[in-house]
Amino acid sequence: MKIRAAVLEEFAQPLVVQDIELDGPGPGEVLVRLAACGVCHTDLYTASGADPSGYAPTVLGHEGAGVVEEVGEGVTSVAPGDHVVTLFSPQCRECIHCQSPKTNICLAIREQQNLGYLPDGTTRLNRGDERVRHFMGTSTFAEATVMPEIALAKVDPEAALDVVCTLACGATTGIGAALYIAKVEPGSTCVVFGAGLVGLGAVAGCRLAGADRIIVFDLSEERLEHARGQGATDTLVGGQDSVERVLEMTDGFGADYTFEATGNVAVMRQAVESARMGWGLCTVAGVAGKGELLEVIPRFLITGRRIAGASFGGAKGRDRVPELVETYMKGDLDLESLVTNRVQLDQVNDAFEAMERQEGIRTVLTY
Protein backbone atom coordinates (compact mmCIF):
# COMPACT_ATOMS: atom_id res chain seq x y z
CA MET A 1 0.00 0.00 0.00
CA LYS A 2 1.12 3.57 -0.60
CA ILE A 3 1.52 5.81 2.47
CA ARG A 4 2.86 9.27 3.28
CA ALA A 5 5.92 9.20 5.51
CA ALA A 6 8.70 11.47 6.78
CA VAL A 7 11.98 9.98 5.57
CA LEU A 8 15.44 10.76 6.92
CA GLU A 9 17.43 10.90 3.67
CA GLU A 10 20.60 12.58 4.97
CA PHE A 11 21.80 13.38 8.48
CA ALA A 12 21.55 17.02 9.57
CA GLN A 13 19.08 17.72 6.77
CA PRO A 14 15.28 18.24 6.98
CA LEU A 15 13.13 15.13 6.76
CA VAL A 16 11.47 14.61 3.37
CA VAL A 17 7.73 13.92 3.50
CA GLN A 18 6.93 11.69 0.53
CA ASP A 19 4.96 8.74 -0.76
CA ILE A 20 6.46 5.35 0.08
CA GLU A 21 5.33 1.75 -0.27
CA LEU A 22 4.43 -0.32 2.78
CA ASP A 23 4.18 -4.09 2.40
CA GLY A 24 1.62 -6.09 4.34
CA PRO A 25 2.44 -7.85 7.61
CA GLY A 26 4.31 -11.15 7.67
CA PRO A 27 4.03 -13.86 10.34
CA GLY A 28 3.93 -12.38 13.83
CA GLU A 29 3.51 -8.86 12.42
CA VAL A 30 0.75 -6.26 12.53
CA LEU A 31 -0.19 -3.40 10.21
CA VAL A 32 -1.25 -0.35 12.22
CA ARG A 33 -3.07 2.65 10.77
CA LEU A 34 -1.55 5.45 12.83
CA ALA A 35 -3.63 8.22 14.36
CA ALA A 36 -0.90 10.23 16.08
CA CYS A 37 2.79 10.32 16.92
CA GLY A 38 4.71 12.46 19.39
CA VAL A 39 7.88 14.20 18.17
CA CYS A 40 10.61 13.12 20.59
CA HIS A 41 14.19 14.27 21.19
CA THR A 42 15.38 10.79 20.21
CA ASP A 43 14.08 11.36 16.67
CA LEU A 44 15.92 14.68 16.52
CA TYR A 45 19.07 13.08 17.98
CA THR A 46 19.14 10.53 15.16
CA ALA A 47 18.20 13.01 12.45
CA SER A 48 21.03 15.33 13.51
CA GLY A 49 23.65 12.65 12.90
CA ALA A 50 24.77 12.69 16.54
CA ASP A 51 23.53 9.14 17.12
CA PRO A 52 26.47 6.79 16.42
CA SER A 53 24.04 3.96 15.62
CA GLY A 54 21.91 6.02 13.21
CA TYR A 55 21.29 5.05 9.58
CA ALA A 56 19.55 6.42 6.49
CA PRO A 57 17.28 6.28 4.63
CA THR A 58 14.78 5.47 7.33
CA VAL A 59 11.30 6.53 8.42
CA LEU A 60 11.68 8.09 11.85
CA GLY A 61 9.13 8.23 14.66
CA HIS A 62 8.50 5.97 17.65
CA GLU A 63 5.94 7.62 19.96
CA GLY A 64 2.89 6.38 18.07
CA ALA A 65 -0.68 5.22 18.58
CA GLY A 66 -3.23 3.93 16.13
CA VAL A 67 -5.67 1.21 15.13
CA VAL A 68 -4.84 -2.31 13.98
CA GLU A 69 -5.82 -2.76 10.33
CA GLU A 70 -4.37 -6.17 9.45
CA VAL A 71 -2.56 -8.98 11.26
CA GLY A 72 -0.12 -11.57 9.98
CA GLU A 73 -0.11 -15.30 10.50
CA GLY A 74 0.07 -16.42 14.13
CA VAL A 75 -0.88 -13.08 15.70
CA THR A 76 -3.26 -13.66 18.63
CA SER A 77 -2.91 -10.74 21.08
CA VAL A 78 -4.42 -8.05 18.82
CA ALA A 79 -7.03 -8.04 16.06
CA PRO A 80 -8.25 -5.58 13.42
CA GLY A 81 -10.00 -2.66 15.11
CA ASP A 82 -7.96 -2.81 18.32
CA HIS A 83 -6.42 0.44 19.53
CA VAL A 84 -2.71 0.19 20.25
CA VAL A 85 0.28 2.16 21.47
CA THR A 86 3.57 1.38 19.73
CA LEU A 87 6.50 0.08 21.79
CA PHE A 88 10.08 0.73 20.78
CA SER A 89 10.84 -1.42 23.83
CA PRO A 90 9.01 -4.69 23.10
CA GLN A 91 7.88 -7.39 25.51
CA CYS A 92 7.94 -10.94 24.18
CA ARG A 93 7.08 -12.39 27.62
CA GLU A 94 9.31 -15.38 26.86
CA CYS A 95 13.01 -14.36 26.87
CA ILE A 96 15.12 -14.53 30.03
CA HIS A 97 14.74 -10.78 30.57
CA CYS A 98 10.97 -10.75 30.12
CA GLN A 99 10.74 -13.62 32.60
CA SER A 100 12.65 -11.58 35.18
CA PRO A 101 11.13 -8.74 37.25
CA LYS A 102 14.58 -7.10 37.31
CA THR A 103 14.48 -5.57 33.82
CA ASN A 104 12.18 -4.50 30.99
CA ILE A 105 14.82 -4.85 28.25
CA CYS A 106 13.46 -7.62 26.03
CA LEU A 107 16.04 -9.61 24.06
CA ALA A 108 13.76 -11.22 21.48
CA ILE A 109 14.23 -8.88 18.50
CA ARG A 110 16.89 -6.50 19.78
CA GLU A 111 19.65 -7.30 17.27
CA GLN A 112 17.61 -6.84 14.08
CA GLN A 113 15.69 -3.87 15.52
CA ASN A 114 18.93 -2.00 16.21
CA LEU A 115 19.93 -2.52 12.56
CA GLY A 116 16.64 -1.12 11.24
CA TYR A 117 14.98 -4.40 10.32
CA LEU A 118 11.99 -6.43 11.42
CA PRO A 119 12.76 -9.72 13.21
CA ASP A 120 13.26 -11.68 9.97
CA GLY A 121 16.02 -9.31 8.85
CA THR A 122 13.98 -7.53 6.16
CA THR A 123 11.90 -4.36 5.92
CA ARG A 124 8.32 -3.62 4.88
CA LEU A 125 9.19 -0.16 3.54
CA ASN A 126 10.39 0.44 0.00
CA ARG A 127 10.67 2.84 -2.91
CA GLY A 128 10.61 0.49 -5.86
CA ASP A 129 13.78 -1.59 -5.70
CA GLU A 130 15.18 0.44 -2.81
CA ARG A 131 14.44 -0.86 0.68
CA VAL A 132 13.99 1.71 3.43
CA ARG A 133 14.85 0.73 6.98
CA HIS A 134 12.60 0.92 10.03
CA PHE A 135 13.49 3.13 13.01
CA MET A 136 13.45 1.71 16.55
CA GLY A 137 11.22 -1.05 15.22
CA THR A 138 8.37 1.44 14.86
CA SER A 139 8.70 4.09 12.07
CA THR A 140 5.64 6.05 13.17
CA PHE A 141 6.24 9.30 11.27
CA ALA A 142 3.89 7.77 8.70
CA GLU A 143 0.25 7.14 8.00
CA ALA A 144 0.73 3.43 8.69
CA THR A 145 3.43 1.04 9.83
CA VAL A 146 4.11 -2.67 10.18
CA MET A 147 5.46 -3.84 13.52
CA PRO A 148 6.02 -7.03 15.48
CA GLU A 149 3.06 -8.13 17.57
CA ILE A 150 5.25 -8.09 20.68
CA ALA A 151 5.88 -4.35 20.21
CA LEU A 152 2.24 -3.25 20.55
CA ALA A 153 0.25 -2.51 23.70
CA LYS A 154 -3.51 -2.94 23.35
CA VAL A 155 -5.29 -0.06 25.10
CA ASP A 156 -8.78 1.17 25.96
CA PRO A 157 -10.53 2.17 22.70
CA GLU A 158 -12.10 5.14 24.47
CA ALA A 159 -8.70 6.73 25.16
CA ALA A 160 -7.69 9.65 22.93
CA LEU A 161 -4.91 8.33 20.71
CA ASP A 162 -3.39 11.78 20.19
CA VAL A 163 -2.90 11.94 23.97
CA VAL A 164 -1.94 8.39 25.00
CA CYS A 165 0.70 8.30 22.24
CA THR A 166 2.86 10.16 24.79
CA LEU A 167 2.97 6.88 26.73
CA ALA A 168 4.85 5.26 23.84
CA CYS A 169 8.02 6.93 25.08
CA GLY A 170 8.40 10.17 27.03
CA ALA A 171 5.62 10.05 29.60
CA THR A 172 6.14 6.38 30.45
CA THR A 173 9.90 6.88 30.73
CA GLY A 174 9.39 9.49 33.42
CA ILE A 175 6.45 7.88 35.22
CA GLY A 176 8.17 4.50 35.18
CA ALA A 177 11.43 5.95 36.48
CA ALA A 178 9.54 6.88 39.63
CA LEU A 179 7.20 3.89 39.93
CA TYR A 180 9.15 0.96 38.50
CA ILE A 181 12.86 1.86 38.80
CA ALA A 182 13.12 4.03 41.92
CA LYS A 183 9.95 2.65 43.49
CA VAL A 184 9.35 5.94 45.29
CA GLU A 185 7.95 5.44 48.79
CA PRO A 186 5.06 7.43 50.33
CA GLY A 187 6.20 10.43 52.35
CA SER A 188 9.56 10.72 50.61
CA THR A 189 11.32 13.77 49.18
CA CYS A 190 12.07 13.75 45.44
CA VAL A 191 13.98 16.09 43.15
CA VAL A 192 13.46 16.16 39.38
CA PHE A 193 16.00 17.88 37.11
CA GLY A 194 14.33 18.91 33.85
CA ALA A 195 10.65 19.56 33.18
CA GLY A 196 10.24 18.31 29.64
CA LEU A 197 7.92 15.38 28.98
CA VAL A 198 10.17 12.83 30.73
CA GLY A 199 10.72 15.06 33.74
CA LEU A 200 7.02 15.91 34.03
CA GLY A 201 6.28 12.20 33.83
CA ALA A 202 8.67 11.68 36.75
CA VAL A 203 6.84 14.39 38.71
CA ALA A 204 3.53 12.65 38.03
CA GLY A 205 5.03 9.29 39.02
CA CYS A 206 6.34 10.69 42.30
CA ARG A 207 2.91 12.15 43.03
CA LEU A 208 1.16 8.86 42.24
CA ALA A 209 3.61 7.10 44.56
CA GLY A 210 2.69 9.40 47.43
CA ALA A 211 5.84 11.53 47.69
CA ASP A 212 5.50 14.25 50.30
CA ARG A 213 7.77 16.76 48.58
CA ILE A 214 8.61 17.06 44.87
CA ILE A 215 11.24 19.66 43.98
CA VAL A 216 11.70 20.47 40.28
CA PHE A 217 14.49 22.35 38.52
CA ASP A 218 14.29 23.73 34.98
CA LEU A 219 15.46 26.81 33.09
CA SER A 220 11.97 27.61 31.78
CA GLU A 221 9.32 29.26 33.93
CA GLU A 222 6.67 27.91 31.53
CA ARG A 223 7.83 24.34 32.11
CA LEU A 224 8.00 24.90 35.86
CA GLU A 225 4.35 25.94 35.70
CA HIS A 226 3.59 22.60 34.02
CA ALA A 227 5.52 20.88 36.81
CA ARG A 228 3.29 22.49 39.42
CA GLY A 229 0.30 21.22 37.49
CA GLN A 230 1.69 17.67 37.71
CA GLY A 231 2.21 17.85 41.46
CA ALA A 232 5.50 19.65 42.11
CA THR A 233 5.58 21.25 45.56
CA ASP A 234 8.67 23.40 44.92
CA THR A 235 9.93 24.76 41.59
CA LEU A 236 13.26 26.46 41.02
CA VAL A 237 15.27 27.77 38.10
CA GLY A 238 18.27 25.48 37.70
CA GLY A 239 21.86 26.65 37.92
CA GLN A 240 25.31 25.84 39.25
CA ASP A 241 24.04 26.10 42.83
CA SER A 242 21.22 23.52 42.44
CA VAL A 243 22.90 20.96 44.72
CA GLU A 244 23.42 23.53 47.48
CA ARG A 245 19.78 24.57 47.23
CA VAL A 246 18.59 20.97 47.56
CA LEU A 247 20.80 20.49 50.62
CA GLU A 248 19.41 23.68 52.18
CA MET A 249 15.86 22.41 51.64
CA THR A 250 16.59 18.98 53.14
CA ASP A 251 18.48 19.81 56.36
CA GLY A 252 21.77 19.11 54.64
CA PHE A 253 21.02 15.47 53.79
CA GLY A 254 19.71 15.57 50.20
CA ALA A 255 16.63 13.96 48.67
CA ASP A 256 15.51 10.35 49.02
CA TYR A 257 15.11 10.12 45.24
CA THR A 258 16.47 12.26 42.43
CA PHE A 259 15.68 12.06 38.73
CA GLU A 260 17.67 13.44 35.81
CA ALA A 261 15.70 14.15 32.64
CA THR A 262 17.86 16.55 30.63
CA GLY A 263 20.57 14.43 29.02
CA ASN A 264 23.17 16.94 30.27
CA VAL A 265 26.01 15.16 32.05
CA ALA A 266 26.68 18.16 34.30
CA VAL A 267 23.06 18.00 35.48
CA MET A 268 23.41 14.23 35.93
CA ARG A 269 26.25 14.91 38.34
CA GLN A 270 24.05 17.39 40.22
CA ALA A 271 21.34 14.75 40.48
CA VAL A 272 23.82 12.28 41.98
CA GLU A 273 25.15 14.82 44.47
CA SER A 274 21.62 15.90 45.45
CA ALA A 275 20.71 12.37 46.52
CA ARG A 276 20.54 11.70 50.25
CA MET A 277 23.52 10.43 52.15
CA GLY A 278 22.83 6.90 53.37
CA TRP A 279 20.20 5.74 50.92
CA GLY A 280 19.56 8.32 48.19
CA LEU A 281 18.87 6.93 44.72
CA CYS A 282 19.58 8.90 41.54
CA THR A 283 17.72 7.64 38.47
CA VAL A 284 19.13 8.82 35.13
CA ALA A 285 16.51 8.97 32.37
CA GLY A 286 18.14 11.52 30.06
CA VAL A 287 20.24 10.45 27.06
CA ALA A 288 23.71 11.99 26.93
CA GLY A 289 25.54 12.85 23.73
CA LYS A 290 27.99 10.57 21.96
CA GLY A 291 31.22 10.11 23.92
CA GLU A 292 30.12 12.12 26.96
CA LEU A 293 31.02 10.84 30.43
CA LEU A 294 29.33 11.17 33.80
CA GLU A 295 31.81 12.19 36.49
CA VAL A 296 31.01 10.83 39.93
CA ILE A 297 33.11 11.38 43.03
CA PRO A 298 33.40 7.94 44.66
CA ARG A 299 32.80 9.41 48.10
CA PHE A 300 29.18 10.05 47.17
CA LEU A 301 28.71 6.33 46.49
CA ILE A 302 30.70 5.14 49.47
CA THR A 303 28.42 7.20 51.72
CA GLY A 304 25.35 5.35 50.51
CA ARG A 305 24.11 6.96 47.31
CA ARG A 306 23.17 4.80 44.33
CA ILE A 307 22.69 5.41 40.61
CA ALA A 308 20.23 3.64 38.31
CA GLY A 309 19.34 3.98 34.64
CA ALA A 310 15.82 4.02 33.22
CA SER A 311 15.26 2.69 29.71
CA PHE A 312 11.55 3.31 29.00
CA GLY A 313 11.17 3.84 32.72
CA GLY A 314 11.66 0.15 33.43
CA ALA A 315 8.18 -0.50 32.01
CA LYS A 316 7.30 -3.85 30.49
CA GLY A 317 5.23 -2.12 27.85
CA ARG A 318 2.48 -4.59 26.98
CA ASP A 319 1.65 -4.88 30.69
CA ARG A 320 2.30 -1.39 31.98
CA VAL A 321 1.14 0.95 29.21
CA PRO A 322 -2.50 -0.29 29.34
CA GLU A 323 -2.40 0.24 33.12
CA LEU A 324 -1.17 3.82 32.66
CA VAL A 325 -3.89 4.45 30.07
CA GLU A 326 -6.45 3.34 32.65
CA THR A 327 -4.90 5.69 35.21
CA TYR A 328 -5.30 8.49 32.67
CA MET A 329 -8.90 7.49 31.92
CA LYS A 330 -9.75 7.57 35.64
CA GLY A 331 -8.48 11.14 35.84
CA ASP A 332 -5.49 10.38 38.05
CA LEU A 333 -2.92 11.16 35.35
CA ASP A 334 -3.02 14.40 33.35
CA LEU A 335 -1.59 13.62 29.93
CA GLU A 336 -3.70 16.09 27.97
CA SER A 337 -1.84 19.15 29.28
CA LEU A 338 1.45 17.63 28.11
CA VAL A 339 0.37 17.79 24.46
CA THR A 340 0.94 21.47 23.79
CA ASN A 341 0.75 21.43 19.99
CA ARG A 342 -0.82 19.28 17.28
CA VAL A 343 0.39 19.55 13.68
CA GLN A 344 0.19 17.65 10.40
CA LEU A 345 2.90 15.32 9.07
CA ASP A 346 4.09 17.96 6.58
CA GLN A 347 5.04 20.16 9.55
CA VAL A 348 7.40 17.63 11.15
CA ASN A 349 10.49 19.77 10.52
CA ASP A 350 8.74 22.75 12.13
CA ALA A 351 8.11 20.51 15.15
CA PHE A 352 11.84 19.73 15.35
CA GLU A 353 12.67 23.43 15.26
CA ALA A 354 10.13 24.17 18.00
CA MET A 355 11.66 21.42 20.11
CA GLU A 356 15.12 22.93 19.74
CA ARG A 357 13.65 26.25 20.91
CA GLN A 358 12.10 24.36 23.87
CA GLU A 359 8.62 25.55 22.96
CA GLY A 360 5.89 23.70 24.81
CA ILE A 361 6.14 20.14 26.10
CA ARG A 362 5.18 17.74 23.33
CA THR A 363 4.19 18.34 19.72
CA VAL A 364 2.07 15.53 18.30
CA LEU A 365 1.67 14.73 14.61
CA THR A 366 -1.91 13.80 13.76
CA TYR A 367 -2.86 11.79 10.69
PDB file of N, CA and C in Angstrom, residues 69-118:
ATOM      1  N   GLU A  69      -5.078  -2.610  11.578  1.00  0.00           N
ATOM      2  CA  GLU A  69      -5.824  -2.762  10.334  1.00  0.00           C
ATOM      3  C   GLU A  69      -5.716  -4.179   9.768  1.00  0.00           C
ATOM      4  N   GLU A  70      -4.574  -4.831   9.992  1.00  0.00           N
ATOM      5  CA  GLU A  70      -4.375  -6.167   9.451  1.00  0.00           C
ATOM      6  C   GLU A  70      -3.341  -6.896  10.307  1.00  0.00           C
ATOM      7  N   VAL A  71      -3.515  -8.205  10.482  1.00  0.00           N
ATOM      8  CA  VAL A  71      -2.556  -8.981  11.258  1.00  0.00           C
ATOM      9  C   VAL A  71      -2.000 -10.123  10.409  1.00  0.00           C
ATOM     10  N   GLY A  72      -0.762 -10.478  10.688  1.00  0.00           N
ATOM     11  CA  GLY A  72      -0.125 -11.575   9.983  1.00  0.00           C
ATOM     12  C   GLY A  72      -0.411 -12.909  10.639  1.00  0.00           C
ATOM     13  N   GLU A  73       0.089 -13.937  10.019  1.00  0.00           N
ATOM     14  CA  GLU A  73      -0.114 -15.303  10.504  1.00  0.00           C
ATOM     15  C   GLU A  73       0.419 -15.459  11.928  1.00  0.00           C
ATOM     16  N   GLY A  74      -0.367 -16.108  12.779  1.00  0.00           N
ATOM     17  CA  GLY A  74       0.070 -16.415  14.131  1.00  0.00           C
ATOM     18  C   GLY A  74      -0.163 -15.334  15.159  1.00  0.00           C
ATOM     19  N   VAL A  75      -0.640 -14.177  14.747  1.00  0.00           N
ATOM     20  CA  VAL A  75      -0.884 -13.079  15.699  1.00  0.00           C
ATOM     21  C   VAL A  75      -2.166 -13.368  16.486  1.00  0.00           C
ATOM     22  N   THR A  76      -2.097 -13.336  17.791  1.00  0.00           N
ATOM     23  CA  THR A  76      -3.256 -13.657  18.633  1.00  0.00           C
ATOM     24  C   THR A  76      -3.616 -12.575  19.649  1.00  0.00           C
ATOM     25  N   SER A  77      -2.662 -11.682  19.988  1.00  0.00           N
ATOM     26  CA  SER A  77      -2.914 -10.739  21.078  1.00  0.00           C
ATOM     27  C   SER A  77      -3.651  -9.486  20.639  1.00  0.00           C
ATOM     28  N   VAL A  78      -3.660  -9.191  19.339  1.00  0.00           N
ATOM     29  CA  VAL A  78      -4.416  -8.054  18.817  1.00  0.00           C
ATOM     30  C   VAL A  78      -5.157  -8.488  17.564  1.00  0.00           C
ATOM     31  N   ALA A  79      -6.207  -7.739  17.231  1.00  0.00           N
ATOM     32  CA  ALA A  79      -7.028  -8.041  16.063  1.00  0.00           C
ATOM     33  C   ALA A  79      -7.413  -6.742  15.381  1.00  0.00           C
ATOM     34  N   PRO A  80      -7.826  -6.796  14.111  1.00  0.00           N
ATOM     35  CA  PRO A  80      -8.249  -5.581  13.424  1.00  0.00           C
ATOM     36  C   PRO A  80      -9.302  -4.821  14.238  1.00  0.00           C
ATOM     37  N   GLY A  81      -9.095  -3.506  14.334  1.00  0.00           N
ATOM     38  CA  GLY A  81      -9.998  -2.657  15.115  1.00  0.00           C
ATOM     39  C   GLY A  81      -9.484  -2.323  16.499  1.00  0.00           C
ATOM     40  N   ASP A  82      -8.516  -3.097  16.994  1.00  0.00           N
ATOM     41  CA  ASP A  82      -7.961  -2.811  18.317  1.00  0.00           C
ATOM     42  C   ASP A  82      -7.151  -1.515  18.285  1.00  0.00           C
ATOM     43  N   HIS A  83      -7.229  -0.766  19.379  1.00  0.00           N
ATOM     44  CA  HIS A  83      -6.423   0.443  19.530  1.00  0.00           C
ATOM     45  C   HIS A  83      -5.125   0.072  20.242  1.00  0.00           C
ATOM     46  N   VAL A  84      -4.016   0.590  19.733  1.00  0.00           N
ATOM     47  CA  VAL A  84      -2.706   0.188  20.252  1.00  0.00           C
ATOM     48  C   VAL A  84      -1.773   1.384  20.398  1.00  0.00           C
ATOM     49  N   VAL A  85      -0.836   1.237  21.313  1.00  0.00           N
ATOM     50  CA  VAL A  85       0.283   2.158  21.473  1.00  0.00           C
ATOM     51  C   VAL A  85       1.535   1.403  21.044  1.00  0.00           C
ATOM     52  N   THR A  86       2.369   2.040  20.231  1.00  0.00           N
ATOM     53  CA  THR A  86       3.575   1.378  19.730  1.00  0.00           C
ATOM     54  C   THR A  86       4.646   1.331  20.821  1.00  0.00           C
ATOM     55  N   LEU A  87       5.468   0.282  20.779  1.00  0.00           N
ATOM     56  CA  LEU A  87       6.500   0.081  21.791  1.00  0.00           C
ATOM     57  C   LEU A  87       7.861  -0.093  21.139  1.00  0.00           C
ATOM     58  N   PHE A  88       8.714   0.909  21.250  1.00  0.00           N
ATOM     59  CA  PHE A  88      10.082   0.727  20.776  1.00  0.00           C
ATOM     60  C   PHE A  88      10.813  -0.268  21.675  1.00  0.00           C
ATOM     61  N   SER A  89      10.307  -0.442  22.891  1.00  0.00           N
ATOM     62  CA  SER A  89      10.842  -1.420  23.833  1.00  0.00           C
ATOM     63  C   SER A  89       9.829  -2.555  23.926  1.00  0.00           C
ATOM     64  N   PRO A  90      10.027  -3.633  23.166  1.00  0.00           N
ATOM     65  CA  PRO A  90       9.008  -4.689  23.096  1.00  0.00           C
ATOM     66  C   PRO A  90       8.959  -5.539  24.362  1.00  0.00           C
ATOM     67  N   GLN A  91       8.021  -6.452  24.397  1.00  0.00           N
ATOM     68  CA  GLN A  91       7.881  -7.386  25.510  1.00  0.00           C
ATOM     69  C   GLN A  91       7.385  -8.717  24.946  1.00  0.00           C
ATOM     70  N   CYS A  92       8.326  -9.645  24.764  1.00  0.00           N
ATOM     71  CA  CYS A  92       7.942 -10.940  24.185  1.00  0.00           C
ATOM     72  C   CYS A  92       7.316 -11.860  25.210  1.00  0.00           C
ATOM     73  N   ARG A  93       7.579 -11.601  26.493  1.00  0.00           N
ATOM     74  CA  ARG A  93       7.083 -12.390  27.624  1.00  0.00           C
ATOM     75  C   ARG A  93       7.704 -13.779  27.706  1.00  0.00           C
ATOM     76  N   GLU A  94       8.717 -14.049  26.880  1.00  0.00           N
ATOM     77  CA  GLU A  94       9.310 -15.383  26.863  1.00  0.00           C
ATOM     78  C   GLU A  94      10.812 -15.399  27.114  1.00  0.00           C
ATOM     79  N   CYS A  95      11.547 -14.351  26.722  1.00  0.00           N
ATOM     80  CA  CYS A  95      13.005 -14.364  26.874  1.00  0.00           C
ATOM     81  C   CYS A  95      13.379 -14.271  28.349  1.00  0.00           C
ATOM     82  N   ILE A  96      14.658 -14.508  28.645  1.00  0.00           N
ATOM     83  CA  ILE A  96      15.122 -14.528  30.033  1.00  0.00           C
ATOM     84  C   ILE A  96      14.900 -13.182  30.731  1.00  0.00           C
ATOM     85  N   HIS A  97      14.984 -12.086  29.976  1.00  0.00           N
ATOM     86  CA  HIS A  97      14.738 -10.775  30.569  1.00  0.00           C
ATOM     87  C   HIS A  97      13.258 -10.534  30.835  1.00  0.00           C
ATOM     88  N   CYS A  98      12.411 -10.923  29.908  1.00  0.00           N
ATOM     89  CA  CYS A  98      10.967 -10.752  30.121  1.00  0.00           C
ATOM     90  C   CYS A  98      10.467 -11.608  31.280  1.00  0.00           C
ATOM     91  N   GLN A  99      11.124 -12.733  31.504  1.00  0.00           N
ATOM     92  CA  GLN A  99      10.741 -13.616  32.596  1.00  0.00           C
ATOM     93  C   GLN A  99      11.196 -13.083  33.954  1.00  0.00           C
ATOM     94  N   SER A 100      12.111 -12.116  33.939  1.00  0.00           N
ATOM     95  CA  SER A 100      12.654 -11.578  35.184  1.00  0.00           C
ATOM     96  C   SER A 100      11.983 -10.254  35.537  1.00  0.00           C
ATOM     97  N   PRO A 101      11.680 -10.037  36.820  1.00  0.00           N
ATOM     98  CA  PRO A 101      11.134  -8.742  37.246  1.00  0.00           C
ATOM     99  C   PRO A 101      12.206  -7.672  37.366  1.00  0.00           C
ATOM    100  N   LYS A 102      13.473  -8.036  37.107  1.00  0.00           N
ATOM    101  CA  LYS A 102      14.577  -7.103  37.313  1.00  0.00           C
ATOM    102  C   LYS A 102      14.795  -6.152  36.156  1.00  0.00           C
ATOM    103  N   THR A 103      14.229  -6.424  34.981  1.00  0.00           N
ATOM    104  CA  THR A 103      14.479  -5.568  33.820  1.00  0.00           C
ATOM    105  C   THR A 103      13.287  -5.595  32.874  1.00  0.00           C
ATOM    106  N   ASN A 104      13.201  -4.556  32.051  1.00  0.00           N
ATOM    107  CA  ASN A 104      12.183  -4.503  30.989  1.00  0.00           C
ATOM    108  C   ASN A 104      12.817  -4.610  29.605  1.00  0.00           C
ATOM    109  N   ILE A 105      14.112  -4.853  29.541  1.00  0.00           N
ATOM    110  CA  ILE A 105      14.821  -4.848  28.253  1.00  0.00           C
ATOM    111  C   ILE A 105      14.706  -6.224  27.605  1.00  0.00           C
ATOM    112  N   CYS A 106      13.735  -6.363  26.721  1.00  0.00           N
ATOM    113  CA  CYS A 106      13.463  -7.620  26.027  1.00  0.00           C
ATOM    114  C   CYS A 106      14.589  -7.918  25.036  1.00  0.00           C
ATOM    115  N   LEU A 107      14.950  -9.194  24.933  1.00  0.00           N
ATOM    116  CA  LEU A 107      16.041  -9.610  24.061  1.00  0.00           C
ATOM    117  C   LEU A 107      15.570 -10.181  22.729  1.00  0.00           C
ATOM    118  N   ALA A 108      14.271 -10.396  22.575  1.00  0.00           N
ATOM    119  CA  ALA A 108      13.761 -11.218  21.476  1.00  0.00           C
ATOM    120  C   ALA A 108      14.139 -10.707  20.086  1.00  0.00           C
ATOM    121  N   ILE A 109      14.017  -9.398  19.856  1.00  0.00           N
ATOM    122  CA  ILE A 109      14.228  -8.877  18.502  1.00  0.00           C
ATOM    123  C   ILE A 109      15.263  -7.759  18.487  1.00  0.00           C
ATOM    124  N   ARG A 110      16.013  -7.652  19.557  1.00  0.00           N
ATOM    125  CA  ARG A 110      16.893  -6.501  19.777  1.00  0.00           C
ATOM    126  C   ARG A 110      17.924  -6.318  18.666  1.00  0.00           C
ATOM    127  N   GLU A 111      18.564  -7.406  18.237  1.00  0.00           N
ATOM    128  CA  GLU A 111      19.649  -7.296  17.269  1.00  0.00           C
ATOM    129  C   GLU A 111      19.173  -6.738  15.938  1.00  0.00           C
ATOM    130  N   GLN A 112      18.119  -7.311  15.361  1.00  0.00           N
ATOM    131  CA  GLN A 112      17.611  -6.839  14.079  1.00  0.00           C
ATOM    132  C   GLN A 112      16.984  -5.449  14.205  1.00  0.00           C
ATOM    133  N   GLN A 113      16.306  -5.189  15.316  1.00  0.00           N
ATOM    134  CA  GLN A 113      15.689  -3.872  15.523  1.00  0.00           C
ATOM    135  C   GLN A 113      16.736  -2.773  15.513  1.00  0.00           C
ATOM    136  N   ASN A 114      17.868  -3.005  16.158  1.00  0.00           N
ATOM    137  CA  ASN A 114      18.927  -2.000  16.208  1.00  0.00           C
ATOM    138  C   ASN A 114      19.549  -1.735  14.839  1.00  0.00           C
ATOM    139  N   LEU A 115      19.393  -2.681  13.917  1.00  0.00           N
ATOM    140  CA  LEU A 115      19.926  -2.518  12.562  1.00  0.00           C
ATOM    141  C   LEU A 115      18.895  -1.914  11.600  1.00  0.00           C
ATOM    142  N   GLY A 116      17.666  -1.722  12.085  1.00  0.00           N
ATOM    143  CA  GLY A 116      16.638  -1.120  11.243  1.00  0.00           C
ATOM    144  C   GLY A 116      15.769  -2.117  10.507  1.00  0.00           C
ATOM    145  N   TYR A 117      15.753  -3.356  10.992  1.00  0.00           N
ATOM    146  CA  TYR A 117      14.984  -4.398  10.316  1.00  0.00           C
ATOM    147  C   TYR A 117      13.933  -4.998  11.246  1.00  0.00           C
ATOM    148  N   LEU A 118      12.941  -5.643  10.649  1.00  0.00           N
ATOM    149  CA  LEU A 118      11.993  -6.426  11.416  1.00  0.00           C
ATOM    150  C   LEU A 118      12.676  -7.743  11.799  1.00  0.00           C
TER     151      LEU A 118
END
